[in-house]
Short mmCIF file of C-alpha atoms in Angstrom, two decimals:
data_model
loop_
_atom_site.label_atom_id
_atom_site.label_comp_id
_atom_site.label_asym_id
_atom_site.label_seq_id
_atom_site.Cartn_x
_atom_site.Cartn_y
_atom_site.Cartn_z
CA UNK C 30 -6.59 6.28 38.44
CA UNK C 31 -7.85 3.00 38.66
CA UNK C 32 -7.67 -0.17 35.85
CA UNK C 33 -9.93 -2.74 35.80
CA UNK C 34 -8.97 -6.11 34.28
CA UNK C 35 -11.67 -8.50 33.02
CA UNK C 36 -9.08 -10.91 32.14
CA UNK C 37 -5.88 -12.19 32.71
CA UNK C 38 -3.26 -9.35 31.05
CA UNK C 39 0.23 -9.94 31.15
CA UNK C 40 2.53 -8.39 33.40
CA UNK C 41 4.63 -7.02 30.96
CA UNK C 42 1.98 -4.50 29.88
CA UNK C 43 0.57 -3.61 33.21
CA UNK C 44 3.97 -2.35 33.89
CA UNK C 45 3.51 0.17 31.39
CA UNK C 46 0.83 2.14 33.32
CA UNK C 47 2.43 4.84 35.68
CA UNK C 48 3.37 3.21 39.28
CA UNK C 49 -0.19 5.71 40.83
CA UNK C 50 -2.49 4.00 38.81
CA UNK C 51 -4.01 1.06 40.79
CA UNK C 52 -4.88 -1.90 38.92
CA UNK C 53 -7.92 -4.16 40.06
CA UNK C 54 -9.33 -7.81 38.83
CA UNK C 55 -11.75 -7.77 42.06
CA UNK C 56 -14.10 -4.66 41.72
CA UNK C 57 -15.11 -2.34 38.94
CA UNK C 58 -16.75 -0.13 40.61
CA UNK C 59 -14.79 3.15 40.93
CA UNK C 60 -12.38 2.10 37.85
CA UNK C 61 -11.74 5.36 35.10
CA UNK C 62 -10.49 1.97 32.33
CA UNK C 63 -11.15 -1.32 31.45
CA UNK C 64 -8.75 -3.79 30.18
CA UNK C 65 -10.10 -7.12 28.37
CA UNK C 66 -9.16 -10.04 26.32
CA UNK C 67 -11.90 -12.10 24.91
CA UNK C 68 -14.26 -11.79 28.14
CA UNK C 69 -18.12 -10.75 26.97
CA UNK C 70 -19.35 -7.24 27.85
CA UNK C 71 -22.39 -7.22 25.88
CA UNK C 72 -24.60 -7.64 29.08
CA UNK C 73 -22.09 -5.41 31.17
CA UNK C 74 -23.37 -2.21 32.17
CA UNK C 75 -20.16 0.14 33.25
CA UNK C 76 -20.02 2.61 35.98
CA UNK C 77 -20.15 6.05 34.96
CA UNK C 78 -16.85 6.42 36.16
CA UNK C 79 -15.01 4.19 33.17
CA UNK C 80 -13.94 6.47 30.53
CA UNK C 81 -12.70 3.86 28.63
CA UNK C 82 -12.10 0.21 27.65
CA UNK C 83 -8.72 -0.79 25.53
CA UNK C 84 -9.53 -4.11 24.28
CA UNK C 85 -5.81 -6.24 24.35
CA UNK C 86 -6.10 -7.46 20.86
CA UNK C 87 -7.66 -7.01 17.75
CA UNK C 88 -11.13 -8.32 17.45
CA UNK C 89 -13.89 -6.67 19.16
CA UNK C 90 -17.12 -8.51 18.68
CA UNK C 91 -16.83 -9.49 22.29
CA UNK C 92 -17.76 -5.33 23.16
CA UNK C 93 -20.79 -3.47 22.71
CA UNK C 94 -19.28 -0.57 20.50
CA UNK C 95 -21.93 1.77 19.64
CA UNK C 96 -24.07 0.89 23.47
CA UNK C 97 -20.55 2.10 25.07
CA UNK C 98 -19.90 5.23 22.49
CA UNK C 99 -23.58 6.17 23.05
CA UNK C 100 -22.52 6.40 26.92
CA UNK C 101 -19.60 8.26 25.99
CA UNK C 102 -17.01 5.10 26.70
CA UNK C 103 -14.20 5.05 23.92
CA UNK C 104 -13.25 2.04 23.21
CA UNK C 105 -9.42 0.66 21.87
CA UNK C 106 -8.06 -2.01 20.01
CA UNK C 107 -4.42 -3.38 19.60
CA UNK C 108 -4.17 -3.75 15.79
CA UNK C 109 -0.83 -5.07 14.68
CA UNK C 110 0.49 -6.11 18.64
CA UNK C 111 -0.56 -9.21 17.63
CA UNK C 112 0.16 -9.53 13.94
CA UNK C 113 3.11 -11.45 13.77
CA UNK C 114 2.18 -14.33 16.06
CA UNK C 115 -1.39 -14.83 13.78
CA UNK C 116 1.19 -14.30 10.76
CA UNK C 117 3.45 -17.33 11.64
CA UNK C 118 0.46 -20.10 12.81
CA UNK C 119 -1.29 -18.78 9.55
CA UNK C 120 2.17 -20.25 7.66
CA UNK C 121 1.79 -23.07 9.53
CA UNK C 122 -1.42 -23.89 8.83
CA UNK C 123 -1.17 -24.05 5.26
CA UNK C 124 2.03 -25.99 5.58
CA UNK C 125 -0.59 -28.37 7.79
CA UNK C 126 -2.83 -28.38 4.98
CA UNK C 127 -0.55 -29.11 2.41
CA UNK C 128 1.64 -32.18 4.06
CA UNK C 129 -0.58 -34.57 6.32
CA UNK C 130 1.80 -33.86 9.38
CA UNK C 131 -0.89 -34.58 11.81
CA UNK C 132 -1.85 -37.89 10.43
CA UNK C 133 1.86 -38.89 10.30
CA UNK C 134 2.24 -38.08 13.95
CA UNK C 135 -0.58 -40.12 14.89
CA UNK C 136 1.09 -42.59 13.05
CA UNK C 137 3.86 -42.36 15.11
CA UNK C 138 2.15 -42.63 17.95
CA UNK C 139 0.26 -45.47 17.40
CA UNK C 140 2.95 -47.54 16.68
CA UNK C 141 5.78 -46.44 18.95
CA UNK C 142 5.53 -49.83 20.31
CA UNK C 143 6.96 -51.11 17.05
CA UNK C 144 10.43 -52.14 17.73
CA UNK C 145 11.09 -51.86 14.04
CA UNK C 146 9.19 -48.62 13.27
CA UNK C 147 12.09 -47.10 11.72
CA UNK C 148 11.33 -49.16 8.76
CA UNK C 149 7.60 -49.92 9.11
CA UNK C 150 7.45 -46.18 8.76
CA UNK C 151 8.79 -46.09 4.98
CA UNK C 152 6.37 -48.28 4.00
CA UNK C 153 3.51 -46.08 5.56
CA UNK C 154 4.79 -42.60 4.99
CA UNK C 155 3.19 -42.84 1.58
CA UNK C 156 -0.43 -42.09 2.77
CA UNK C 157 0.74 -38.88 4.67
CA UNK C 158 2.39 -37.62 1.30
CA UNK C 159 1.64 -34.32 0.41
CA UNK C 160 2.43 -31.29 -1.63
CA UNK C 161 4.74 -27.99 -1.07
CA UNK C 162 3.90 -24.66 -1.47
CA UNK C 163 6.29 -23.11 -3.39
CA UNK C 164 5.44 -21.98 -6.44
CA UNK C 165 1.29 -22.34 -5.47
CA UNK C 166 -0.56 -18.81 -5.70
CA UNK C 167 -1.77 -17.36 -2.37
CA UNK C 168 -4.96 -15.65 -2.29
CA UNK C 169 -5.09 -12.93 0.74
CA UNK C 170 -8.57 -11.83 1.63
CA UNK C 171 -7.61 -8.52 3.41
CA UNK C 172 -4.25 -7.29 3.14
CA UNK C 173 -3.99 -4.98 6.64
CA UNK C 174 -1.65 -5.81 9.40
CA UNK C 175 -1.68 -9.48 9.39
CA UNK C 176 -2.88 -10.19 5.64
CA UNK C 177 0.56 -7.60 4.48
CA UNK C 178 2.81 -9.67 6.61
CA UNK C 179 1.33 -12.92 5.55
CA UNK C 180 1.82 -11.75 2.31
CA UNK C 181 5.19 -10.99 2.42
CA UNK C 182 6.35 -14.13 4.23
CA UNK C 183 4.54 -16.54 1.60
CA UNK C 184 6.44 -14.38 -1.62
CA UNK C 185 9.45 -15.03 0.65
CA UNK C 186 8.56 -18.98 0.79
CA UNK C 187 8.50 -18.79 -3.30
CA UNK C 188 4.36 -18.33 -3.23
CA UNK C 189 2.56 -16.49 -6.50
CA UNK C 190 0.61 -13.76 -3.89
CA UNK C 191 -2.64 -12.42 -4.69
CA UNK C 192 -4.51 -9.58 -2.44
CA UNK C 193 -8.15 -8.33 -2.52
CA UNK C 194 -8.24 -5.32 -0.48
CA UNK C 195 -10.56 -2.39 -1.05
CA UNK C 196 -9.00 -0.05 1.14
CA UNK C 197 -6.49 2.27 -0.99
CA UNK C 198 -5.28 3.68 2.18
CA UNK C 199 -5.05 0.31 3.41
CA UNK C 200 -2.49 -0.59 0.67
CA UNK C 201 -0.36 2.14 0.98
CA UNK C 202 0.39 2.12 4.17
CA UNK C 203 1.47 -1.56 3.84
CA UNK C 204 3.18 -1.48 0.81
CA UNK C 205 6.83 -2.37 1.54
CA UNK C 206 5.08 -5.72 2.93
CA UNK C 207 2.85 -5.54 -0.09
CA UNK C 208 5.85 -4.94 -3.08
CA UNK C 209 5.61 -8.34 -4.56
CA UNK C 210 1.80 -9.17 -3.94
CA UNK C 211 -0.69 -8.33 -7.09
CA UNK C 212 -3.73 -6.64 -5.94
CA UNK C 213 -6.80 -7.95 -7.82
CA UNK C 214 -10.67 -8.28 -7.64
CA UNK C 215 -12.13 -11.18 -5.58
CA UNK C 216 -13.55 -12.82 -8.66
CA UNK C 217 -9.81 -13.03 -10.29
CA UNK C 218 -8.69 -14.54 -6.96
CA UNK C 219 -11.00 -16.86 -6.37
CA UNK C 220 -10.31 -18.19 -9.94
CA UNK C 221 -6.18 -18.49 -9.51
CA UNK C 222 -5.69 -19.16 -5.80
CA UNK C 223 -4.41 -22.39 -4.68
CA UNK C 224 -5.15 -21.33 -1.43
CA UNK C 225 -7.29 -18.45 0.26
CA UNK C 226 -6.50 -17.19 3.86
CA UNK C 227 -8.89 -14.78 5.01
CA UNK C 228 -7.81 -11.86 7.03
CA UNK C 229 -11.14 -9.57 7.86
CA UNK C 230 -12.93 -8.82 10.36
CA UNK C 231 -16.10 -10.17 11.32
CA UNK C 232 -19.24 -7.67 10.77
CA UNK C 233 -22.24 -7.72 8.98
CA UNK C 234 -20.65 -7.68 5.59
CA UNK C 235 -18.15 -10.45 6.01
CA UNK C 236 -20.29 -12.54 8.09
CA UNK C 237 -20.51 -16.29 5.80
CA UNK C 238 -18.56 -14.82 2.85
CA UNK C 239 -16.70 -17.93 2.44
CA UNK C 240 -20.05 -19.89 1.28
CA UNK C 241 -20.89 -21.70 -1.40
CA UNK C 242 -21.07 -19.23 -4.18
CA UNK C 243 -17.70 -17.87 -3.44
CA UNK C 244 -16.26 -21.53 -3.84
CA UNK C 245 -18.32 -22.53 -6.68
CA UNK C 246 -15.49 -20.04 -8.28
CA UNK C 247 -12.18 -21.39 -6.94
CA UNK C 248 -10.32 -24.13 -8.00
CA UNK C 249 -11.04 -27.87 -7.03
CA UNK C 250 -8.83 -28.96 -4.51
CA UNK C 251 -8.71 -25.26 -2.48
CA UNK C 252 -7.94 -24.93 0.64
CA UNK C 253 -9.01 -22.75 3.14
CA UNK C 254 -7.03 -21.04 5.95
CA UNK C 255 -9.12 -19.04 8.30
CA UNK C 256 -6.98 -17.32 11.68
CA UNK C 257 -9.65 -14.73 11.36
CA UNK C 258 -13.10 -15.64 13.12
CA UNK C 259 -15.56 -18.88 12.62
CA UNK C 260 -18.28 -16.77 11.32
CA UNK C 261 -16.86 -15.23 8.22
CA UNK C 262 -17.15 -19.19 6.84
CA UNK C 263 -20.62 -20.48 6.55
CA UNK C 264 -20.00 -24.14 8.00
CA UNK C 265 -22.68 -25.90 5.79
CA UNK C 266 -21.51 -24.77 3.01
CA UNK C 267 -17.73 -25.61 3.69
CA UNK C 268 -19.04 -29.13 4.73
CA UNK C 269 -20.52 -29.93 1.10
CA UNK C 270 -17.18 -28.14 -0.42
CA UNK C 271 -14.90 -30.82 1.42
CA UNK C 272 -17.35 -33.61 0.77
CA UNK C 273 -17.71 -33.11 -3.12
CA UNK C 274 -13.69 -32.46 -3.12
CA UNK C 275 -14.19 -28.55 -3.83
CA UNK C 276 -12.13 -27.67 -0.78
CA UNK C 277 -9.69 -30.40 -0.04
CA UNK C 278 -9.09 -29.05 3.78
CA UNK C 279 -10.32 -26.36 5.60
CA UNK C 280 -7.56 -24.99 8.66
CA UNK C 281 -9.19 -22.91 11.13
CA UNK C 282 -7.94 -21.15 14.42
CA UNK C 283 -11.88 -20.72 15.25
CA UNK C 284 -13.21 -24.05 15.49
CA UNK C 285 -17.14 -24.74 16.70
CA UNK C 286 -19.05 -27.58 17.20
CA UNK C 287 -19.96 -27.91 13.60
CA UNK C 288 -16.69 -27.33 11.88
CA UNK C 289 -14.69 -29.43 14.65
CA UNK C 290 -16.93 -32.60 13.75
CA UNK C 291 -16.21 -32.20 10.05
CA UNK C 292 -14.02 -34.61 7.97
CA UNK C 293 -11.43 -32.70 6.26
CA UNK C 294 -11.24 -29.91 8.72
CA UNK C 295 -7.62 -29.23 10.52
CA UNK C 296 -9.03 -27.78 13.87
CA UNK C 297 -6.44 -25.69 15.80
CA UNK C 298 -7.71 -23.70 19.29
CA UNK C 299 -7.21 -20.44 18.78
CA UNK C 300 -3.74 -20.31 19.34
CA UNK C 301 -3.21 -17.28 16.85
CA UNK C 302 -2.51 -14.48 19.40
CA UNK C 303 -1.39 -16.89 21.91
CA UNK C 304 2.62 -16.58 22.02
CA UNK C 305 4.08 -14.65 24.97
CA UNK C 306 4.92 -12.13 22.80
CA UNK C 307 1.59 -11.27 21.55
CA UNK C 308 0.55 -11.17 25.01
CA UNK C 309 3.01 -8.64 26.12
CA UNK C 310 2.73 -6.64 22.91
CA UNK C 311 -1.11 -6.29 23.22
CA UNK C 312 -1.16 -5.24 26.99
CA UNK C 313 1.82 -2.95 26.89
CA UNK C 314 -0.12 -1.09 23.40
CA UNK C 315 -3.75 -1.18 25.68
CA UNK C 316 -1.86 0.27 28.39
CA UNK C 317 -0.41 2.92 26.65
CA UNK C 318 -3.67 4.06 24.58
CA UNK C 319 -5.62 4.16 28.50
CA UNK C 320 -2.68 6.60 29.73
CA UNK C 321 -2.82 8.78 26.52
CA UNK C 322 -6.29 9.03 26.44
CA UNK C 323 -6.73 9.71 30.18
CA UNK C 324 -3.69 12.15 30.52
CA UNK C 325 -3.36 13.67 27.08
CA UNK C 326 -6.88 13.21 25.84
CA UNK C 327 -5.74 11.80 22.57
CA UNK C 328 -7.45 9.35 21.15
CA UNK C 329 -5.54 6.40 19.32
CA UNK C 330 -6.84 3.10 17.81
CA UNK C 331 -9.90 3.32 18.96
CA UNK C 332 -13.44 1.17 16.99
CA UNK C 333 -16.08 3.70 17.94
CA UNK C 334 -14.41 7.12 17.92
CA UNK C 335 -12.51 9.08 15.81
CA UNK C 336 -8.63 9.48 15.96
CA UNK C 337 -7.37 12.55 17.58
CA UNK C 338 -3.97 13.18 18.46
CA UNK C 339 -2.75 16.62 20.07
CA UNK C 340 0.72 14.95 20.93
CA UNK C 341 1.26 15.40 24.77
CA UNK C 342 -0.31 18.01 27.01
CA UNK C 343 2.42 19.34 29.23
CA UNK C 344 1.60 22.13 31.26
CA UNK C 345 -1.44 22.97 29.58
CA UNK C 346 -5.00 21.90 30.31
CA UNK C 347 -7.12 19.92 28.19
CA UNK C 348 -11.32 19.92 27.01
CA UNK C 349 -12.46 16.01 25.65
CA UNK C 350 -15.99 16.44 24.08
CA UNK C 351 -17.04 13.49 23.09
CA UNK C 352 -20.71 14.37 21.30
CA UNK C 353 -22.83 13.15 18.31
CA UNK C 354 -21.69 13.70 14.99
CA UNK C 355 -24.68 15.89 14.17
CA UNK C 356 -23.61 18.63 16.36
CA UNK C 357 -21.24 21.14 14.75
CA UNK C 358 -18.08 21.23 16.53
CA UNK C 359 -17.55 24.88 15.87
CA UNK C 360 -20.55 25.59 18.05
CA UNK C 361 -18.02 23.56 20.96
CA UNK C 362 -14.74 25.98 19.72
CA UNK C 363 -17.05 29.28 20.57
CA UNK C 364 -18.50 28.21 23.20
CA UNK C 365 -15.35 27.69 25.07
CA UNK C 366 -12.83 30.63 23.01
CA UNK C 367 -15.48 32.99 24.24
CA UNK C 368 -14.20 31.57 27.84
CA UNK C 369 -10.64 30.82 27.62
CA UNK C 370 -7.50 31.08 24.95
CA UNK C 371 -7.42 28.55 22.57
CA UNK C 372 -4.17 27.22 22.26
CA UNK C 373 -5.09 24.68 19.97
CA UNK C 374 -7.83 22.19 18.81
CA UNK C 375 -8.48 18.78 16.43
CA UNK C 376 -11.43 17.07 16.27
CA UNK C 377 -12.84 14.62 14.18
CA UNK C 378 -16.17 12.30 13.03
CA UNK C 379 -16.25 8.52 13.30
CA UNK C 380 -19.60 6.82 11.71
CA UNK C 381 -22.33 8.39 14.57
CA UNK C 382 -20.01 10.04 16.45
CA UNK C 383 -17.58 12.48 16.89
CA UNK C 384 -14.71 13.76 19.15
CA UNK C 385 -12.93 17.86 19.66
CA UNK C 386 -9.96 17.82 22.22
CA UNK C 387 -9.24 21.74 23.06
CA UNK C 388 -5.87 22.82 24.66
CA UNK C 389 -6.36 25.70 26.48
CA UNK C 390 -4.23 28.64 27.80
CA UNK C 391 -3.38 27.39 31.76
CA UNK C 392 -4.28 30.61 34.06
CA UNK C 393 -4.11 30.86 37.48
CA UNK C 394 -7.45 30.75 39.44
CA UNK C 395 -9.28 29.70 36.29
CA UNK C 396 -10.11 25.94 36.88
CA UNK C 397 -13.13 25.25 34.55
CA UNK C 398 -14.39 26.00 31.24
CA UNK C 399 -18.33 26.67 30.16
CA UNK C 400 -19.35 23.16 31.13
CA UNK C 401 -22.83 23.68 32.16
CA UNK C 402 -23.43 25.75 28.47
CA UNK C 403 -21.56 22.82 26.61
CA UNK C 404 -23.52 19.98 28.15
CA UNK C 405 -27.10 21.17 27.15
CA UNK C 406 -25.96 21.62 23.42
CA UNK C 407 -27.89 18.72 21.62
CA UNK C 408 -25.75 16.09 20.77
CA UNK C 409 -23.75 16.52 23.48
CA UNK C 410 -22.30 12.82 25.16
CA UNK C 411 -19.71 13.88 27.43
CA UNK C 412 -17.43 16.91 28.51
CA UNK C 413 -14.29 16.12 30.36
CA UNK C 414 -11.54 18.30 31.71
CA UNK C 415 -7.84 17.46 32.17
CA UNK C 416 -5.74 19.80 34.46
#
């Protein structure tokens, strides 16, 4: 099996893959998976040999999801390998926001020369006051992995927490992070929060939803933490926020030419996932989903198809049909139980699309299943056997 890496992955993780699977950064061509970071594949056409691409990390803007699904490509994501790190700079970038560290360090440095800046200093310290956070109420826009954990650390610092999170299923399985944090409407947030930190990802529906209707609502004197992506905040609007005193600073991990040249705006470079731990964590998880999904056919994590999850697949073989969700997957079970002994089966629907993994009775001589009958069914993407 060969792994291609569009970027950089960290050592740590490759060493998860088993010691026959060759790992490239020179050539794609030939390669059964892809491993990226934040390189662009939307003008990347893949061989027909990649089954897959396991995206080290959570976002996936940066990957063509339903082009690559359409061609029968399942692609991963790393949620929660990264959560922690994005968890403790999003602490620290309210704790920026609050106390004017920065401008007190550039104080600092612009008068180290001073041989009496010990004292100068308590004289200027005053215009770098600030405020602390205990006891302010924390408004969490999206309380998955990294909004639950932010969550829990700022009740932990003394904060009044607030979640808006529409998910039900998304709330339970968080809720040991979520125990002290009131879930509420967006409007009742907006109204109470002291501070908003936005935890979503960016699509259609959460594209500029920090504008300027959604701060006419908050408090003046809000501020803004975003470790999420640039687009979910529509930058003219935060502009006239932080102008008319509406938002007294904006912290963002995502900065862009329009944001990084406004006044009031704590810029940091995307450092969010950037710890060695994060690294490791992300490319050990991608690793893992490529070998399950390759070996096992289970599919874990992934944006574009549904899970499926038949455990290991010891000496058994293994059907992965990956086909649209408007073909009946009980027309795929027939087809092949009219062939071979079904052991056992799971298959599931994801949006457009849908997946059936089929463990079947190992017998010698018998190498193949119906292929030929499966792949003219309509709706059929792609049929793939694992001996």
């Amino acid at each position: 099996m060969k792994v291609f890496c569009l970027n950089k992955i960290s050592p740590v993780g490759l060493k998860v893959l088993p010691k026959e699977y060759e790992v490239s950064t020179e050539s794609i061509e030939g390669a059964d998976a892809v491993m990226v970071r934040s390189a662009a594949m939307h003008e990347m056409k893949l061989p027909e040999s990649v089954l897959c691409v396991s995206r080290a990390g959570a976002g996936v803007n940066n990957i063509p999801l339903d082009v690559y699904a359409s061609e029968g490509v399942v692609v991963f994501n790393t949620p929660g390998a990264n959560a922690n790190a994005v968890k403790e700079l999003t602490i620290a970038m309210m704790l920026l926001a609050a106390r004017d560290i920065r401008g007190s360090m550039e104080w600092v440095k612009e008068n180290k020369g001073d041989e009496l800046i010990n004292k100068s200093m308590e004289k200027a310290k005053s215009a770098f006051a600030g405020t602390e956070i205990m006891g302010k109420t924390l408004g969490i826009i999206g309380c998955g992995a990294i909004g639950a954990l932010v969550a829990d650390a700022a009740c932990k610092l003394g904060m009044r927490v607030l979640g808006v999170e529409p998910s039900a299923a998304t709330i339970e399985r968080n809720k040991d992070l979520l125990k002290d944090t009131k879930i509420v409407s967006m409007d009742e947030m907006i109204k109470e929060a002291d501070y908003i930190s936005v935890h979503v990802p960016l699509m259609d529906a959460t594209k500029g939803m920090i504008n300027a209707n959604l701060l006419a609502k908050a408090k003046d004197g809000v501020i803004i933490v975003n470790a999420a992506r640039d687009s979910l905040v529509n930058d003219d609007d935060m502009k006239e926020a932080l102008a008319s005193g509406k938002v007294r600073k904006y912290v963002t991990d995502f900065p862009n030419y329009k944001s990084a040249n406004t006044d009031g705006v704590v810029a940091i470079s995307h450092l969010g996932a950037s710890t060695e731990e994060a690294e490791d964590n992300c490319a050990a998880m991608a690793a893992k989903e490529i070998v399950d999904f390759i070996e096992n056919g289970n599919i874990i994590n992934s944006v574009n198809y549904p899970r499926i999850d038949l455990g290991p697949k010891g000496a058994a073989r293994r059907m992965v049909v990956l086909h649209k969700a408007s073909l009946d997957s009980n027309e795929i079970i027939k087809i092949v139980g009219e062939c071979r002994n079904i052991l056992k089966f799971a298959t599931g629907v994801k949006g457009e699309y849908a997946a059936t993994v089929i463990e079947l009775e190992k017998k010698p001589g018998v190498d193949t299943c119906p292929r030929a009958q499966l792949e003219v069914l309509p709706g059929i993407i792609k049929v793939r056997g694992i001996h």
